[in-house]
Coordinates of N, CA and C and ligand atoms in Angstrom, one line a residue:
X1 N 65.0 -26.8 -49.0 CA 65.7 -26.9 -47.2 C 65.6 -24.8 -47.5
X2 N 64.7 -24.6 -46.3 CA 64.5 -23.0 -46.8 C 66.0 -22.3 -46.3
X3 N 66.4 -21.1 -47.2 CA 67.5 -20.8 -47.2 C 67.0 -19.4 -46.4
X4 N 68.6 -18.7 -45.9 CA 68.4 -17.9 -44.7 C 67.8 -16.7 -45.8
X5 N 67.1 -15.6 -45.2 CA 67.0 -14.4 -45.8 C 68.1 -13.8 -46.4
X6 N 68.0 -13.3 -47.4 CA 69.0 -12.6 -48.2 C 68.7 -10.9 -48.1
X7 N 69.5 -10.1 -47.7 CA 69.4 -8.9 -47.5 C 70.4 -7.8 -48.5
X8 N 70.2 -7.5 -49.6 CA 71.1 -7.3 -50.2 C 71.0 -5.2 -50.6
X9 N 71.7 -4.7 -50.3 CA 72.1 -2.9 -51.0 C 72.2 -2.9 -51.7
X10 N 71.4 -2.1 -52.4 CA 71.8 -1.5 -53.6 C 72.2 0.1 -53.5
X11 N 73.9 0.3 -53.8 CA 74.0 1.9 -53.0 C 73.7 2.1 -54.6
X12 N 73.2 1.9 -55.8 CA 73.2 2.9 -56.5 C 74.1 3.8 -57.3
X13 N 74.1 5.3 -57.6 CA 75.2 5.5 -57.9 C 75.4 6.8 -56.7
X14 N 75.4 5.9 -55.6 CA 76.3 6.8 -53.9 C 77.2 6.4 -53.8
X15 N 78.1 6.9 -53.6 CA 79.3 6.4 -52.5 C 80.4 6.4 -53.2
X16 N 81.4 7.7 -52.1 CA 82.7 7.7 -52.5 C 83.3 6.9 -51.4
X17 N 85.1 7.0 -51.3 CA 85.4 6.4 -50.4 C 85.3 6.4 -48.8
X18 N 84.7 7.8 -48.8 CA 83.8 8.1 -47.5 C 83.0 7.5 -47.0
X19 N 82.4 6.3 -47.8 CA 81.4 5.0 -47.3 C 81.9 4.4 -47.1
X20 N 83.4 4.0 -47.0 CA 84.2 2.7 -46.8 C 83.2 2.6 -45.4
X21 N 83.1 3.6 -44.4 CA 83.2 3.5 -43.1 C 82.2 2.8 -43.2
X22 N 81.0 2.9 -43.6 CA 79.5 2.6 -43.8 C 79.5 0.9 -44.2
X23 N 80.4 0.9 -45.2 CA 80.8 -0.5 -45.5 C 81.1 -1.5 -44.3
X24 N 82.3 -0.9 -43.4 CA 82.7 -1.8 -42.4 C 81.7 -1.9 -41.3
X25 N 81.3 -0.6 -41.0 CA 80.0 -1.0 -40.0 C 79.0 -2.0 -40.4
X26 N 78.3 -2.2 -41.4 CA 77.4 -3.1 -42.1 C 78.3 -4.2 -41.6
X27 N 79.4 -4.5 -42.0 CA 80.4 -5.8 -41.6 C 79.9 -6.0 -40.7
X28 N 80.7 -5.2 -39.7 CA 80.5 -5.6 -38.4 C 79.0 -6.1 -37.8
X29 N 78.2 -5.4 -38.1 CA 77.2 -6.1 -37.5 C 76.6 -7.0 -38.4
X30 N 76.9 -7.6 -39.4 CA 76.1 -8.7 -39.8 C 76.9 -10.0 -39.1
X31 N 78.0 -9.5 -38.7 CA 78.6 -10.7 -38.0 C 77.8 -11.3 -36.3
X32 N 76.7 -10.1 -36.4 CA 76.3 -10.8 -35.3 C 74.8 -10.9 -35.6
X33 N 74.9 -11.3 -36.7 CA 73.6 -11.6 -37.6 C 73.6 -12.9 -38.3
X34 N 73.9 -13.9 -37.9 CA 74.4 -14.9 -38.9 C 72.8 -15.5 -39.3
X35 N 71.8 -15.4 -39.2 CA 70.4 -16.0 -39.3 C 69.7 -15.1 -40.8
X36 N 70.7 -14.2 -41.3 CA 70.8 -13.5 -42.2 C 71.9 -13.4 -43.0
X37 N 71.7 -13.3 -45.0 CA 73.1 -13.1 -45.1 C 73.1 -12.0 -45.6
X38 N 73.6 -10.9 -45.9 CA 73.8 -9.9 -46.1 C 75.0 -9.5 -47.3
X39 N 74.4 -8.5 -48.0 CA 75.8 -8.2 -49.5 C 75.6 -6.8 -49.7
X40 N 76.4 -6.5 -50.5 CA 76.0 -4.6 -50.8 C 76.1 -4.6 -52.3
X41 N 76.0 -3.8 -52.9 CA 76.0 -3.7 -54.4 C 76.9 -2.1 -54.5
X42 N 78.0 -1.8 -54.3 CA 78.4 -0.7 -54.3 C 78.6 0.2 -55.4
X43 N 79.0 1.3 -56.2 CA 79.4 1.5 -57.1 C 80.9 0.9 -57.5
X44 N 81.0 0.8 -58.7 CA 82.3 -0.2 -59.4 C 83.5 0.3 -58.7
X45 N 83.7 1.8 -58.4 CA 85.1 1.8 -57.6 C 85.2 1.6 -56.1
X46 N 84.0 0.7 -55.9 CA 84.1 0.7 -54.4 C 83.9 -1.2 -54.2
X47 N 83.9 -1.3 -55.4 CA 84.1 -3.0 -55.3 C 85.1 -3.9 -54.5
X48 N 86.2 -3.4 -54.9 CA 87.4 -3.9 -54.5 C 87.9 -3.5 -53.2
X49 N 87.9 -1.9 -52.9 CA 88.2 -1.7 -51.5 C 87.2 -2.7 -50.4
X50 N 85.9 -3.5 -51.0 CA 85.3 -3.1 -49.9 C 85.4 -4.8 -49.6
X51 N 85.8 -5.0 -51.1 CA 85.6 -6.9 -51.0 C 87.1 -7.1 -50.4
X52 N 88.3 -6.4 -50.0 CA 89.5 -6.2 -49.5 C 89.3 -6.4 -47.9
X53 N 88.1 -5.5 -47.7 CA 88.1 -5.3 -46.0 C 87.3 -6.2 -45.3
X54 N 86.1 -6.4 -46.1 CA 85.0 -6.9 -45.6 C 85.7 -8.3 -45.1
X55 N 84.6 -9.4 -44.0 CA 84.9 -10.1 -43.2 C 83.9 -11.4 -44.0
X56 N 82.4 -10.8 -44.0 CA 81.6 -11.2 -43.9 C 80.7 -10.9 -45.3
X57 N 80.1 -9.9 -45.9 CA 79.6 -9.8 -46.2 C 79.6 -9.9 -47.5
X58 N 79.3 -10.3 -48.6 CA 79.4 -10.5 -50.2 C 79.3 -9.3 -50.4
X59 N 80.1 -8.8 -51.7 CA 80.2 -7.3 -52.6 C 79.9 -7.8 -54.1
X60 N 78.7 -7.0 -54.7 CA 78.6 -6.8 -56.0 C 78.5 -5.9 -56.4
X61 N 78.1 -6.1 -58.1 CA 78.3 -5.1 -58.8 C 76.4 -5.0 -59.4
X62 N 76.4 -3.6 -59.7 CA 74.8 -3.7 -60.3 C 74.5 -3.3 -61.8
X63 N 75.4 -4.0 -62.6 CA 75.1 -3.6 -63.9 C 76.4 -4.9 -64.7
X64 N 76.7 -5.5 -65.8 CA 77.7 -5.3 -66.6 C 77.3 -6.0 -68.4
X65 N 78.6 -5.7 -68.9 CA 78.2 -5.4 -70.4 C 77.8 -7.2 -70.6
X66 N 77.6 -7.6 -71.3 CA 77.3 -8.6 -72.4 C 78.4 -9.5 -72.8
X67 N 79.4 -8.9 -73.6 CA 80.4 -9.2 -74.1 C 81.8 -9.6 -72.9
X68 N 82.5 -10.3 -73.6 CA 83.4 -10.9 -72.5 C 85.1 -9.6 -72.2
X69 N 84.4 -9.1 -73.9 CA 85.7 -8.3 -73.8 C 86.0 -7.4 -75.2
X70 N 86.6 -6.5 -75.3 CA 86.4 -5.6 -76.5 C 86.4 -4.2 -76.5
X71 N 86.1 -3.5 -78.0 CA 86.2 -2.3 -77.7 C 84.2 -1.8 -77.3
X72 N 84.3 -1.5 -75.5 CA 83.5 -1.2 -75.5 C 83.3 0.0 -74.6
X73 N 83.9 1.1 -75.1 CA 84.2 2.4 -74.3 C 83.6 2.4 -72.8
X74 N 83.8 2.2 -71.8 CA 83.2 3.2 -70.4 C 82.3 1.7 -69.9
X75 N 82.2 0.3 -70.6 CA 81.8 -0.5 -70.1 C 82.6 -1.2 -69.2
X76 N 81.7 -2.8 -68.7 CA 82.9 -3.4 -67.7 C 82.4 -4.8 -67.7
X77 N 83.1 -5.7 -67.7 CA 83.0 -7.1 -68.2 C 82.7 -8.0 -66.8
X78 N 81.8 -9.3 -66.9 CA 81.4 -10.1 -65.7 C 82.7 -10.2 -65.5
X79 N 83.7 -11.0 -66.3 CA 85.1 -11.4 -65.6 C 85.5 -10.7 -65.0
X80 N 85.6 -8.9 -65.2 CA 86.2 -8.2 -64.7 C 85.9 -7.7 -62.8
X81 N 84.5 -8.1 -63.2 CA 83.8 -7.9 -62.0 C 84.4 -8.7 -61.3
X82 N 84.6 -9.9 -61.0 CA 84.9 -11.2 -60.6 C 86.7 -11.1 -60.0
X83 N 86.8 -10.4 -61.2 CA 88.6 -10.4 -60.6 C 88.8 -9.3 -59.8
X84 N 87.6 -8.3 -59.6 CA 87.8 -7.5 -58.4 C 87.4 -7.5 -57.3
X85 N 86.8 -9.0 -57.5 CA 85.9 -9.4 -55.8 C 84.6 -9.2 -55.5
X86 N 83.9 -8.9 -57.1 CA 82.3 -9.3 -57.1 C 82.1 -10.8 -56.9
X87 N 81.2 -10.8 -56.2 CA 80.4 -12.3 -56.1 C 79.2 -12.3 -57.0
X88 N 78.6 -11.0 -57.2 CA 77.5 -11.3 -57.8 C 77.1 -9.8 -58.7
X89 N 76.0 -10.0 -59.4 CA 75.5 -8.7 -60.4 C 74.3 -8.5 -60.4
X90 N 73.9 -7.4 -59.7 CA 72.7 -7.4 -60.1 C 72.1 -7.4 -61.9
X91 N 70.9 -7.4 -62.0 CA 71.1 -7.7 -63.5 C 69.2 -6.9 -64.3
X92 N 69.6 -6.2 -65.2 CA 67.8 -5.8 -65.4 C 67.2 -5.1 -64.5
X93 N 67.9 -4.3 -63.7 CA 67.2 -3.1 -62.6 C 66.0 -2.1 -63.8
X94 N 65.0 -1.9 -63.1 CA 64.6 -0.7 -64.1 C 65.2 0.4 -64.4
X95 N 66.2 0.9 -63.9 CA 66.7 2.3 -63.9 C 67.5 1.4 -64.7
X96 N 68.2 0.2 -65.6 CA 68.6 0.1 -66.2 C 67.8 -0.1 -67.6
X97 N 66.9 -0.8 -67.2 CA 66.0 -1.1 -68.0 C 65.3 0.0 -68.8
X98 N 64.7 1.0 -67.7 CA 64.3 2.6 -68.3 C 65.3 3.3 -68.8
X99 N 66.0 3.6 -68.1 CA 67.5 4.5 -68.2 C 68.1 4.5 -69.5
X100 N 68.3 3.3 -69.5 CA 69.6 2.8 -70.7 C 68.7 2.1 -71.4
X101 N 67.3 1.5 -71.7 CA 66.6 1.0 -72.8 C 66.8 -0.4 -73.1
X102 N 67.5 -0.8 -72.0 CA 67.7 -2.6 -71.9 C 66.5 -3.2 -72.3
X103 N 66.7 -3.9 -73.3 CA 65.7 -5.2 -73.4 C 65.5 -6.4 -72.8
X104 N 64.5 -7.0 -72.9 CA 64.9 -8.3 -72.2 C 65.9 -9.5 -72.8
X105 N 66.0 -9.3 -74.0 CA 67.3 -9.9 -74.7 C 68.3 -9.8 -74.4
X106 N 68.7 -7.9 -74.0 CA 70.0 -7.8 -73.8 C 70.2 -8.1 -72.5
X107 N 69.6 -8.1 -71.3 CA 68.9 -8.4 -70.2 C 69.6 -10.1 -70.4
X108 N 69.0 -10.8 -71.1 CA 69.3 -12.4 -70.9 C 71.0 -12.7 -71.7
X109 N 71.7 -11.7 -72.3 CA 72.8 -12.1 -72.6 C 73.3 -11.4 -71.6
X110 N 73.1 -9.9 -70.8 CA 73.5 -10.1 -69.5 C 73.9 -11.3 -68.7
X111 N 73.0 -11.9 -68.2 CA 72.8 -13.1 -67.7 C 73.6 -14.1 -67.2
X112 N 73.7 -14.5 -69.3 CA 74.4 -15.5 -69.5 C 75.7 -15.3 -69.2
X113 N 76.1 -14.5 -70.0 CA 77.7 -13.5 -69.5 C 78.2 -13.8 -68.1
X114 N 77.3 -13.0 -67.4 CA 77.4 -13.6 -66.0 C 77.5 -15.1 -64.9
X115 N 76.8 -15.4 -65.8 CA 76.9 -16.4 -65.0 C 77.5 -17.5 -65.4
X116 N 78.3 -17.4 -67.0 CA 79.5 -17.9 -67.5 C 80.6 -17.7 -67.0
X117 N 80.8 -16.6 -66.4 CA 81.8 -15.6 -65.7 C 82.1 -16.3 -64.3
X118 N 80.9 -17.2 -63.9 CA 81.1 -17.7 -62.8 C 80.8 -16.9 -61.6
X119 N 79.6 -16.0 -61.6 CA 79.2 -14.7 -60.9 C 77.5 -15.5 -59.9
X120 N 77.3 -14.7 -59.4 CA 75.9 -15.1 -59.3 C 75.1 -13.7 -59.5
X121 N 73.7 -14.0 -59.8 CA 72.8 -13.0 -60.5 C 71.9 -12.8 -59.4
X122 N 71.5 -11.4 -59.4 CA 70.0 -11.0 -58.8 C 69.3 -10.4 -60.0
X123 N 68.7 -11.3 -60.8 CA 67.5 -10.6 -61.9 C 66.5 -10.1 -61.4
X124 N 66.5 -8.5 -61.6 CA 65.1 -7.2 -61.3 C 64.2 -7.6 -62.4
X125 N 62.8 -7.9 -61.6 CA 61.8 -7.6 -62.8 C 60.5 -6.7 -62.1
X126 N 60.0 -6.5 -62.6 CA 58.5 -5.4 -62.2 C 58.3 -4.4 -63.3
X127 N 56.6 -4.3 -62.7 CA 56.0 -3.8 -63.6 C 55.9 -2.3 -63.5
X128 N 55.4 -1.5 -64.2 CA 55.4 0.4 -63.8 C 53.5 0.4 -63.9
X129 N 53.1 1.6 -63.1 CA 52.3 1.5 -62.5 C 50.7 1.6 -63.9
X130 N 51.1 1.9 -65.1 CA 50.4 2.0 -65.8 C 50.1 0.1 -66.0
X131 N 50.9 -0.5 -66.3 CA 50.6 -1.9 -66.4 C 49.9 -2.6 -65.0
X132 N 50.2 -2.0 -64.1 CA 49.2 -2.5 -62.6 C 48.0 -2.0 -63.0
X133 N 47.5 -0.6 -63.4 CA 46.6 -0.2 -63.2 C 45.2 -0.6 -64.3
X134 N 46.2 -1.7 -65.4 CA 45.5 -2.2 -66.4 C 44.9 -3.4 -65.7
X135 N 45.6 -3.9 -65.1 CA 45.5 -5.4 -64.3 C 46.4 -6.4 -64.7
X136 N 47.5 -6.1 -65.7 CA 48.5 -7.0 -66.4 C 49.8 -7.3 -65.7
X137 N 49.6 -6.4 -64.8 CA 51.2 -6.7 -64.3 C 52.0 -8.4 -63.4
X138 N 50.7 -9.5 -63.3 CA 51.2 -10.6 -63.5 C 51.8 -11.5 -64.6
X139 N 51.1 -11.3 -65.4 CA 51.3 -11.3 -67.2 C 52.7 -11.1 -67.3
X140 N 52.8 -9.6 -67.0 CA 53.8 -8.7 -67.8 C 55.7 -9.2 -67.1
X141 N 54.9 -9.4 -65.5 CA 56.3 -9.9 -64.6 C 56.8 -11.6 -65.1
X142 N 55.5 -12.2 -65.5 CA 56.4 -13.9 -65.8 C 56.9 -13.6 -67.3
X143 N 56.3 -12.8 -68.3 CA 57.3 -12.7 -69.2 C 58.3 -11.6 -69.3
X144 N 58.3 -10.9 -68.4 CA 59.9 -10.2 -68.6 C 60.8 -11.6 -67.9
X145 N 60.4 -12.2 -67.3 CA 61.4 -12.9 -66.4 C 61.9 -14.1 -66.8
X146 N 60.8 -14.6 -68.0 CA 61.2 -15.7 -68.5 C 62.3 -15.1 -70.1
X147 N 61.7 -13.9 -70.5 CA 62.4 -13.6 -71.5 C 64.1 -13.1 -70.7
X148 N 64.0 -12.9 -69.6 CA 65.4 -12.4 -69.0 C 66.0 -13.6 -68.6
X149 N 65.7 -14.5 -68.4 CA 66.3 -15.6 -67.7 C 67.2 -16.7 -69.0
X150 N 68.7 -17.6 -69.0 CA 69.2 -17.5 -70.0 C 68.3 -18.3 -70.7
X151 N 68.4 -18.8 -72.3 CA 67.8 -19.2 -72.7 C 67.7 -20.8 -73.1
X152 N 69.3 -21.5 -72.2 CA 69.0 -22.8 -72.5 C 68.5 -24.0 -71.0
X153 N 67.7 -24.5 -71.7 CA 67.3 -24.6 -70.3 C 68.3 -25.7 -69.6
X154 N 70.0 -26.4 -70.3 CA 70.4 -27.0 -69.7 C 71.6 -26.0 -68.8
X155 N 71.8 -24.5 -69.1 CA 72.1 -23.6 -68.7 C 71.7 -22.9 -67.3
X156 N 70.4 -23.6 -67.4 CA 69.6 -22.9 -66.7 C 69.5 -23.7 -65.3
X157 N 69.5 -25.4 -65.5 CA 69.6 -26.3 -64.6 C 70.8 -26.1 -63.7
X158 N 71.8 -25.6 -64.3 CA 73.0 -25.7 -63.7 C 73.6 -24.7 -62.9
X159 N 72.8 -23.6 -63.2 CA 73.1 -22.4 -62.6 C 72.0 -21.8 -61.6
X160 N 70.7 -22.8 -61.7 CA 69.8 -22.4 -60.4 C 70.2 -21.7 -58.9
X161 N 71.2 -22.3 -58.4 CA 71.9 -22.1 -57.3 C 72.8 -20.5 -57.4
X162 N 73.1 -20.3 -58.8 CA 73.6 -18.8 -58.4 C 72.3 -18.0 -58.9
X163 N 71.2 -18.1 -59.0 CA 70.0 -17.0 -59.5 C 69.1 -17.0 -58.7
X164 N 69.1 -15.5 -58.2 CA 68.4 -14.9 -56.9 C 67.6 -14.2 -57.9
X165 N 66.1 -13.8 -57.8 CA 65.2 -13.3 -58.1 C 65.1 -11.7 -57.5
X166 N 64.6 -10.7 -58.1 CA 64.1 -9.8 -57.3 C 62.9 -9.1 -58.0
X167 N 61.4 -8.8 -57.4 CA 60.8 -8.4 -57.6 C 60.5 -6.6 -57.2
X168 N 61.0 -6.0 -58.0 CA 60.4 -5.0 -57.8 C 59.7 -3.9 -58.7
X169 N 58.2 -3.6 -58.2 CA 57.8 -2.7 -58.6 C 57.8 -1.6 -59.3
X170 N 57.8 -0.8 -60.1 CA 58.4 0.4 -60.6 C 58.0 1.1 -60.2
X171 N 56.6 1.1 -59.5 CA 56.0 2.6 -59.0 C 56.6 2.5 -57.4
X172 N 56.8 1.5 -57.0 CA 57.4 1.8 -55.2 C 58.6 1.7 -55.0
X173 N 59.4 2.0 -56.5 CA 61.5 2.0 -55.9 C 61.2 3.7 -56.1
X174 N 61.9 3.5 -54.3 CA 62.3 5.2 -54.4 C 61.5 6.0 -54.0
X175 N 60.0 5.7 -53.9 CA 58.6 6.7 -53.9 C 58.4 6.6 -52.4
X176 N 58.7 5.9 -51.8 CA 58.0 5.9 -50.5 C 56.6 4.8 -50.3
X177 N 56.5 4.8 -51.6 CA 55.0 3.4 -51.8 C 55.3 2.1 -51.6
X178 N 55.5 1.3 -50.6 CA 55.9 0.2 -50.1 C 54.1 -0.6 -50.9
X179 N 54.9 -1.5 -52.0 CA 53.8 -2.7 -52.5 C 52.6 -2.9 -51.4
X180 N 51.6 -3.4 -51.4 CA 50.7 -3.7 -50.0 C 51.2 -5.8 -50.4
X181 N 50.9 -6.1 -48.9 CA 51.6 -7.4 -48.9 C 50.4 -8.2 -49.5
X182 N 49.2 -8.0 -50.1 CA 48.6 -8.6 -51.0 C 49.7 -8.7 -52.4
X183 N 49.7 -7.3 -52.8 CA 50.6 -7.2 -54.2 C 51.6 -8.2 -54.3
X184 N 52.4 -7.8 -53.1 CA 53.9 -9.0 -52.9 C 53.5 -10.5 -52.8
X185 N 52.4 -10.8 -52.7 CA 52.1 -12.1 -52.0 C 51.9 -12.6 -54.1
X186 N 50.6 -12.3 -54.1 CA 50.4 -12.7 -55.8 C 51.4 -12.3 -56.4
X187 N 52.6 -11.3 -56.9 CA 54.0 -11.6 -57.4 C 54.7 -12.2 -57.4
X188 N 55.1 -12.6 -55.6 CA 56.1 -13.8 -55.2 C 55.4 -15.1 -55.7
X189 N 54.1 -15.3 -55.7 CA 53.8 -17.0 -55.5 C 53.4 -16.9 -57.5
X190 N 53.2 -16.1 -57.9 CA 53.2 -16.5 -59.7 C 54.7 -16.6 -59.9
X191 N 55.8 -15.5 -59.3 CA 56.9 -16.1 -59.8 C 57.5 -17.2 -59.5
X192 N 57.2 -17.5 -58.5 CA 57.3 -19.1 -57.8 C 57.1 -20.3 -58.7
X193 N 56.0 -19.8 -59.1 CA 55.1 -20.7 -59.8 C 55.9 -21.1 -61.1
X194 N 56.8 -19.7 -61.5 CA 57.0 -19.7 -63.0 C 58.4 -20.6 -62.8
X195 N 58.8 -19.8 -61.6 CA 60.3 -21.3 -61.5 C 60.0 -22.4 -61.5
X196 N 59.5 -22.3 -60.7 CA 59.1 -24.3 -60.9 C 58.8 -24.7 -62.0
X197 N 58.2 -24.2 -62.8 CA 58.3 -24.8 -64.3 C 59.2 -24.7 -65.0
X198 N 60.2 -23.8 -64.8 CA 61.7 -23.8 -65.7 C 62.6 -24.5 -64.9
X199 N 62.6 -24.9 -63.5 CA 63.7 -25.1 -62.8 C 63.7 -26.8 -62.4
X200 N 61.7 -26.8 -62.3 CA 61.3 -28.0 -61.3 C 61.1 -27.7 -59.9
X201 N 60.4 -28.8 -59.2 CA 60.1 -28.6 -57.9 C 61.2 -28.0 -57.0
X202 N 61.8 -29.2 -57.0 CA 63.2 -28.7 -55.8 C 64.3 -27.6 -56.2
X203 N 64.7 -27.3 -57.2 CA 65.6 -25.7 -57.6 C 64.5 -24.8 -57.4
X204 N 63.4 -25.2 -58.1 CA 63.0 -23.8 -58.3 C 61.7 -23.1 -57.2
X205 N 62.1 -24.2 -56.1 CA 61.1 -24.2 -54.6 C 62.8 -23.7 -53.5
X206 N 63.5 -23.9 -54.3 CA 64.8 -23.2 -53.2 C 65.1 -22.0 -53.5
X207 N 64.9 -21.3 -54.7 CA 65.6 -20.1 -55.5 C 64.7 -19.4 -54.7
X208 N 65.8 -18.0 -54.2 CA 65.2 -17.0 -53.4 C 64.2 -15.9 -54.2
X209 N 63.2 -15.5 -53.7 CA 62.6 -13.8 -54.5 C 62.9 -12.9 -53.4
X210 N 63.4 -12.0 -53.7 CA 63.6 -10.7 -53.0 C 62.4 -9.8 -53.6
X211 N 62.4 -8.9 -52.6 CA 61.1 -7.9 -52.9 C 62.0 -6.4 -52.7
X212 N 61.6 -5.9 -53.6 CA 62.4 -4.2 -53.6 C 61.4 -3.5 -53.6
X213 N 62.0 -2.4 -53.1 CA 60.9 -1.0 -53.5 C 60.1 -0.4 -52.4
X214 N 61.0 0.5 -51.7 CA 60.8 1.2 -50.5 C 61.2 0.3 -49.4
X215 N 62.0 -0.3 -49.5 CA 61.7 -1.0 -47.9 C 63.0 -0.6 -47.0
X216 N 62.2 -0.3 -46.1 CA 63.2 0.3 -44.7 C 62.7 -0.2 -42.9
X217 N 63.3 -0.2 -42.5 CA 63.3 -1.3 -41.0 C 61.9 -0.9 -40.7
X218 N 61.0 -0.1 -41.0 CA 59.9 -0.4 -40.2 C 58.6 -1.4 -41.1
X219 N 59.0 -1.8 -42.5 CA 58.0 -2.5 -42.8 C 58.5 -3.8 -42.9
X220 N 60.3 -4.1 -43.0 CA 60.8 -5.1 -43.4 C 60.0 -6.7 -42.9
X221 N 59.9 -6.1 -41.6 CA 59.7 -7.1 -40.7 C 58.6 -8.6 -41.7
X222 N 57.5 -7.4 -41.8 CA 56.0 -7.7 -42.2 C 56.3 -8.2 -43.8
X223 N 57.2 -7.8 -44.4 CA 57.5 -8.2 -45.8 C 57.9 -9.1 -46.1
X224 N 59.0 -9.5 -45.3 CA 59.8 -10.7 -45.0 C 58.8 -12.1 -44.4
X225 N 57.6 -11.7 -43.9 CA 57.0 -12.7 -43.4 C 55.8 -13.5 -44.8
X226 N 56.1 -12.2 -45.7 CA 55.2 -12.9 -47.0 C 55.7 -13.9 -47.2
X227 N 54.7 -15.0 -47.5 CA 55.1 -16.5 -48.5 C 55.9 -15.9 -49.8
X228 N 57.0 -16.5 -49.4 CA 57.7 -16.4 -51.0 C 58.6 -15.5 -51.1
X229 N 58.7 -14.8 -50.1 CA 59.8 -13.7 -49.7 C 61.0 -14.0 -49.5
X230 N 62.3 -14.3 -50.0 CA 63.5 -14.6 -49.6 C 64.2 -13.7 -49.2
X231 N 63.9 -12.5 -49.2 CA 64.9 -11.3 -49.0 C 64.3 -10.1 -49.1
X232 N 65.2 -9.2 -49.4 CA 64.9 -7.8 -49.8 C 65.9 -7.4 -50.8
X233 N 65.7 -6.4 -51.6 CA 66.9 -5.8 -52.0 C 66.4 -3.9 -52.1
X234 N 67.3 -3.7 -51.4 CA 67.2 -2.2 -50.5 C 67.8 -0.8 -51.2
X235 N 67.4 -0.2 -51.5 CA 68.1 0.9 -52.0 C 68.4 1.8 -51.6
X236 N 67.6 3.2 -51.1 CA 67.8 4.2 -50.3 C 67.9 4.1 -48.9
X237 N 67.5 3.0 -48.3 CA 67.9 3.1 -46.4 C 69.1 1.7 -47.1
X238 N 69.8 1.3 -47.7 CA 71.1 0.5 -47.4 C 72.2 2.1 -47.3
X239 N 71.7 2.8 -47.3 CA 72.9 3.8 -47.5 C 73.6 4.2 -45.9
X240 N 73.2 3.8 -45.0 CA 73.6 4.1 -44.1 C 73.4 2.7 -43.2
X241 N 74.9 2.4 -42.2 CA 74.6 1.6 -41.6 C 73.3 1.0 -40.9
X242 N 73.1 2.1 -40.1 CA 72.1 2.3 -39.1 C 70.6 1.6 -39.7
X243 N 70.1 2.3 -41.0 CA 69.2 1.7 -41.5 C 69.3 0.5 -42.0
X244 N 70.3 0.4 -42.7 CA 70.1 -0.7 -43.3 C 70.5 -2.4 -42.3
X245 N 71.3 -2.3 -41.7 CA 70.9 -3.0 -40.4 C 69.5 -3.6 -39.5
X246 N 69.2 -2.0 -39.1 CA 67.6 -2.2 -39.2 C 66.8 -2.7 -39.6
X247 N 66.9 -3.3 -40.7 CA 66.2 -4.2 -41.7 C 66.1 -5.3 -41.7
X248 N 67.8 -5.6 -41.7 CA 69.0 -7.2 -41.3 C 68.0 -7.5 -40.4
X249 N 68.1 -6.3 -38.9 CA 67.6 -7.1 -37.6 C 66.2 -7.6 -37.3
X250 N 65.3 -6.9 -38.7 CA 63.9 -7.1 -38.1 C 63.7 -8.2 -39.0
X251 N 64.4 -9.1 -39.2 CA 64.2 -10.1 -40.0 C 64.7 -11.3 -39.2
X252 N 66.3 -11.0 -39.2 CA 66.6 -12.3 -38.1 C 66.9 -11.9 -36.6
X253 N 67.0 -12.6 -35.4 CA 67.4 -12.0 -34.7 C 68.7 -11.9 -34.5
X254 N 69.2 -11.5 -33.4 CA 71.3 -11.4 -33.3 C 71.4 -12.6 -32.9
X255 N 72.5 -13.3 -33.3 CA 73.0 -14.2 -32.1 C 73.3 -14.1 -30.5
X256 N 73.6 -15.1 -30.3 CA 73.4 -15.1 -28.9 C 75.3 -14.7 -28.5
X257 N 76.1 -15.0 -28.8 CA 77.6 -14.7 -28.5 C 77.7 -13.4 -28.7
Ligands
PGA1 P1 64.3 2.2 -52.9 O1 65.3 1.0 -54.0 O2 64.9 0.7 -51.9 O3 65.0 2.8 -52.8 O4 63.3 1.9 -53.3 C1 65.0 0.0 -54.8 C2 65.8 -0.6 -55.4 O5 65.3 0.0 -56.7 O6 66.6 -1.8 -55.7

């Protein structure tokens, strides 16, 4: 069953309460675009306020700790995120993997913790420019993803409807260099093949694979038409309702009403 395109804004470390008006505008606009599923991952401090006000869009987090609780100063658990109103968490973003030294094993522990806490996850993968130049990107992405997903097959089968993958080539994030449509098609079809291997035809065929990296209203339509692209993870262009919903509009026509 084909699922609606999923357009997710990753606000990164942007946003104080002054940004709540943008979240409201996104929520209102999303109500006229029901063919698209819209969500935002604001900084932790805005999760609860957006959750309280939003009528339609889902709100999520950008990371969580792998433990249920304990002496981890400055960290936040998956259960705390769920308690604040988060429905999903982005895990394994390259800014966490590179900037905070997160290994595949750590990302795997976080995916397991988040799924156990009942959250949905958006699991990120993507190669850097050097790996791409060596022609090893597909191999890298497959290995990274396999090692970051939950280890247990039973856990996988149980959780497939709560797992979304995001392919985000590092060289395309925040740079204005969107991957070519051929690049995107190649990686998404390799990821689809891996998901079918791991989850079987039906579940693996149904899971959404988002593209991320300099998505904007001008290029969203053509990217979302590439086979196996089920949505977009959007950074910079998600910070204003105008540009973010421009992306959603490029993907799904407004409702009649
Ligand atoms: P960008 O970021 O859209 O600003 O390139 C995407 C991301 O990092 O998720």
